[in-house]
Amino acid sequence: MLLILDTANVDAIKHAMEYYPIDGVTTNPSIIARRHSDFWGLLKEIRQIIGEDKMLHVQTTQKTAEKIVEEALLLKKELKGSIYVKIPISEEGLKATMQLKKLGVCVTMTAIFTPAQALIAAKAGADFVAPYVNRLDNILGDGTEVVAQIVKLFKLHGISSKVLAASFQNAEQVHKCAMYGCDSVTISEDIPKTLISHPMTDKAVEGFNKDWNSAYGEKTILDF
Ligand code: G3P
């Protein structure tokens, strides 16, 4: 399963790249706007941190297919490497996706809330479809169930598009998506730590340290 970071916070990206097995970075206009930064400067810095082999997903700001295609080609040219243009699902977005696939541009169709949307996006050629888990949960929907249905549909119909579950509030939602066979998740910078933390782990390590120190003091294996 791919683990992608949903942020444009360069310090958080640097940290995650050093400490976690991160496969790339996703952004959206809200995430970028929050940084109050020069667009190309910020995105190129992120590319420089993650390298050209890791995926970078950047969302178009355009509304018509023609302009989406134009912007997508510019994003691909400027940001190089493994680039995925995020396009919110709409008629114009689907039209642009079909054109971009012919031009060899990778697409992540985003703002997906139903399995039907995911199916059409995949048929149009989207490499990834991004269902929004927590935003569905927030309106009394069941975000992880929608992800499960999309995964099932794609298997049933032999669809090769990947499911990139997005919009997470907690580690439980991420875990459920993994259990449902979701290909990939994009998570905010605070979730990786939550995923690896457990009070019993801390207690176990505390016990190991205490027993070791009672026998060998402050010495470590390197001192023998
Ligand atoms: O990047 C799209 C998605 O992850 C948005 O998440 O937390 O704004 O619902 P959120």
Coordinates of C-alpha atoms in Angstrom, one line a residue, residues 5-193:
L5 CA 1.7 12.7 2.7
D6 CA -1.2 15.2 2.2
T7 CA 0.6 18.5 3.0
A8 CA 2.7 21.3 1.6
N9 CA 4.5 21.9 4.9
V10 CA 8.1 21.5 3.8
D11 CA 9.4 20.8 7.4
A12 CA 6.8 18.1 7.8
I13 CA 7.7 16.6 4.5
K14 CA 11.5 16.6 5.3
H15 CA 10.7 14.9 8.6
A16 CA 8.4 12.3 7.1
M17 CA 10.9 11.5 4.3
E18 CA 13.6 10.9 6.9
Y19 CA 11.6 8.8 9.4
Y20 CA 8.8 7.1 7.4
P21 CA 8.5 5.0 4.3
I22 CA 6.7 7.7 2.3
D23 CA 5.9 7.2 -1.4
G24 CA 5.1 10.8 -2.3
V25 CA 3.2 14.0 -1.5
T26 CA -0.3 15.2 -2.4
T27 CA -1.5 18.7 -2.3
N28 CA -4.7 20.6 -3.1
P29 CA -5.5 24.3 -3.5
S30 CA -6.5 24.6 0.2
I31 CA -3.3 23.0 1.4
I32 CA -1.2 25.2 -0.8
A33 CA -3.1 28.4 0.1
R34 CA -2.5 27.6 3.8
R35 CA 1.3 28.0 3.2
H36 CA 0.9 31.6 1.8
S37 CA 3.9 30.9 -0.4
D38 CA 5.1 31.4 -4.0
F39 CA 3.4 28.6 -5.9
W40 CA 6.3 27.4 -8.1
G41 CA 8.9 28.0 -5.4
L42 CA 6.9 25.9 -2.9
L43 CA 6.2 23.0 -5.3
K44 CA 9.7 22.9 -6.6
E45 CA 11.1 22.8 -3.1
I46 CA 8.8 19.9 -2.4
R47 CA 10.0 18.2 -5.5
Q48 CA 13.6 18.8 -4.5
I49 CA 13.0 17.2 -1.1
I50 CA 11.2 14.1 -2.3
G51 CA 13.2 13.6 -5.5
E52 CA 11.9 12.9 -9.0
D53 CA 11.1 9.2 -8.3
K54 CA 8.4 9.9 -5.6
M55 CA 4.9 10.8 -6.7
L56 CA 3.8 14.5 -6.5
H57 CA 0.1 15.1 -6.9
V58 CA -0.9 18.7 -7.7
Q59 CA -4.4 19.9 -8.3
T60 CA -5.5 22.0 -11.3
T61 CA -7.2 25.3 -10.6
Q62 CA -8.9 25.4 -14.0
K63 CA -12.6 24.7 -14.8
T64 CA -12.7 24.0 -18.5
A65 CA -11.2 20.9 -20.1
E66 CA -9.0 23.0 -22.4
K67 CA -7.5 25.0 -19.6
I68 CA -7.1 22.0 -17.3
V69 CA -5.1 20.3 -20.1
E70 CA -3.0 23.4 -20.5
E71 CA -2.3 23.7 -16.8
A72 CA -1.6 20.0 -16.5
L73 CA 1.0 20.1 -19.2
L74 CA 2.6 23.1 -17.5
L75 CA 2.7 21.3 -14.1
K76 CA 4.3 18.3 -15.8
K77 CA 6.9 20.4 -17.5
E78 CA 7.8 22.5 -14.5
L79 CA 7.6 19.9 -11.7
K80 CA 9.2 17.0 -13.7
G81 CA 9.6 13.4 -12.4
S82 CA 6.6 11.4 -11.2
I83 CA 3.8 13.9 -11.5
Y84 CA 0.0 13.3 -11.1
V85 CA -2.4 16.1 -12.0
K86 CA -5.3 16.1 -9.6
I87 CA -8.6 16.9 -11.3
P88 CA -11.9 17.1 -9.4
I89 CA -14.6 15.0 -11.0
S90 CA -16.9 16.9 -13.4
E91 CA -17.8 16.7 -17.1
E92 CA -14.9 19.1 -17.9
G93 CA -12.6 17.1 -15.7
L94 CA -13.5 13.8 -17.4
K95 CA -13.0 15.4 -20.9
A96 CA -9.6 16.7 -19.8
T97 CA -8.6 13.3 -18.3
M98 CA -9.4 11.5 -21.5
Q99 CA -7.2 14.0 -23.5
L100 CA -4.4 14.0 -20.9
K101 CA -4.2 10.2 -21.0
K102 CA -3.6 10.4 -24.8
L103 CA -0.8 12.9 -24.0
G104 CA 0.8 10.6 -21.5
V105 CA -0.1 12.7 -18.4
C106 CA -0.9 10.8 -15.2
V107 CA -4.2 11.8 -13.6
T108 CA -5.6 11.6 -10.1
M109 CA -9.4 12.2 -10.2
T110 CA -10.2 13.7 -6.9
A111 CA -13.2 14.9 -4.7
I112 CA -14.8 11.5 -5.1
F113 CA -17.7 10.7 -2.8
T114 CA -19.4 7.7 -4.5
P115 CA -18.4 4.4 -6.1
A116 CA -20.3 5.5 -9.3
Q117 CA -18.0 8.6 -9.6
A118 CA -15.0 6.4 -9.0
L119 CA -16.1 3.9 -11.7
I120 CA -16.6 6.7 -14.4
A121 CA -13.3 8.4 -13.4
A122 CA -11.5 5.1 -13.8
K123 CA -13.2 4.4 -17.2
A124 CA -12.0 7.9 -18.3
G125 CA -8.5 6.8 -17.6
A126 CA -7.7 8.2 -14.2
D127 CA -4.6 6.5 -12.7
F128 CA -5.8 7.1 -9.2
V129 CA -9.3 8.0 -7.8
A130 CA -9.4 9.8 -4.5
P131 CA -12.4 9.2 -2.3
Y132 CA -12.8 11.6 0.7
V133 CA -13.2 9.4 3.8
N134 CA -13.6 11.9 6.7
R135 CA -15.7 14.4 4.7
L136 CA -18.2 11.5 4.2
D137 CA -18.1 10.5 7.8
N138 CA -18.7 14.2 8.7
I139 CA -22.1 14.1 7.0
L140 CA -23.2 10.8 8.6
G141 CA -21.9 8.8 5.6
D142 CA -19.5 5.9 5.9
G143 CA -16.3 6.9 4.2
T144 CA -14.4 3.7 4.6
E145 CA -17.4 1.7 3.4
V146 CA -17.4 3.8 0.2
V147 CA -13.7 3.0 -0.2
A148 CA -14.4 -0.7 0.3
Q149 CA -17.1 -0.6 -2.4
I150 CA -14.8 1.1 -4.8
V151 CA -12.1 -1.5 -4.2
K152 CA -14.6 -4.2 -4.7
L153 CA -16.0 -2.6 -7.9
F154 CA -12.5 -2.2 -9.4
K155 CA -11.7 -5.9 -8.6
L156 CA -15.0 -7.1 -10.0
H157 CA -14.6 -5.2 -13.3
G158 CA -10.8 -5.8 -13.7
I159 CA -10.1 -2.0 -13.4
S160 CA -6.4 -1.1 -13.0
S161 CA -6.9 2.4 -11.6
K162 CA -5.7 2.7 -8.0
V163 CA -7.8 3.8 -5.0
L164 CA -6.1 6.7 -3.2
A165 CA -8.2 7.2 -0.1
A166 CA -7.9 10.7 1.2
S167 CA -9.3 13.0 3.9
F168 CA -8.5 11.3 7.2
Q169 CA -9.1 12.5 10.7
N170 CA -7.7 9.5 12.5
A171 CA -5.6 6.3 12.3
E172 CA -8.7 4.0 12.6
Q173 CA -10.0 5.3 9.2
V174 CA -6.6 4.6 7.6
H175 CA -6.5 1.1 9.2
K176 CA -9.9 0.3 7.9
C177 CA -9.0 1.3 4.3
A178 CA -5.9 -0.9 4.5
M179 CA -8.0 -3.8 5.7
Y180 CA -10.4 -3.3 2.8
G181 CA -7.5 -3.7 0.3
C182 CA -7.2 0.0 -0.6
D183 CA -4.1 0.6 -2.8
S184 CA -2.9 3.8 -1.2
V185 CA -3.7 6.5 1.4
T186 CA -2.8 10.1 1.6
I187 CA -2.6 11.3 5.2
S188 CA -1.8 14.6 7.0
E189 CA 1.6 15.0 8.7
D190 CA 0.3 14.1 12.2
I191 CA -1.1 10.7 11.3
P192 CA 2.2 8.7 10.7
K193 CA 3.1 9.2 14.4

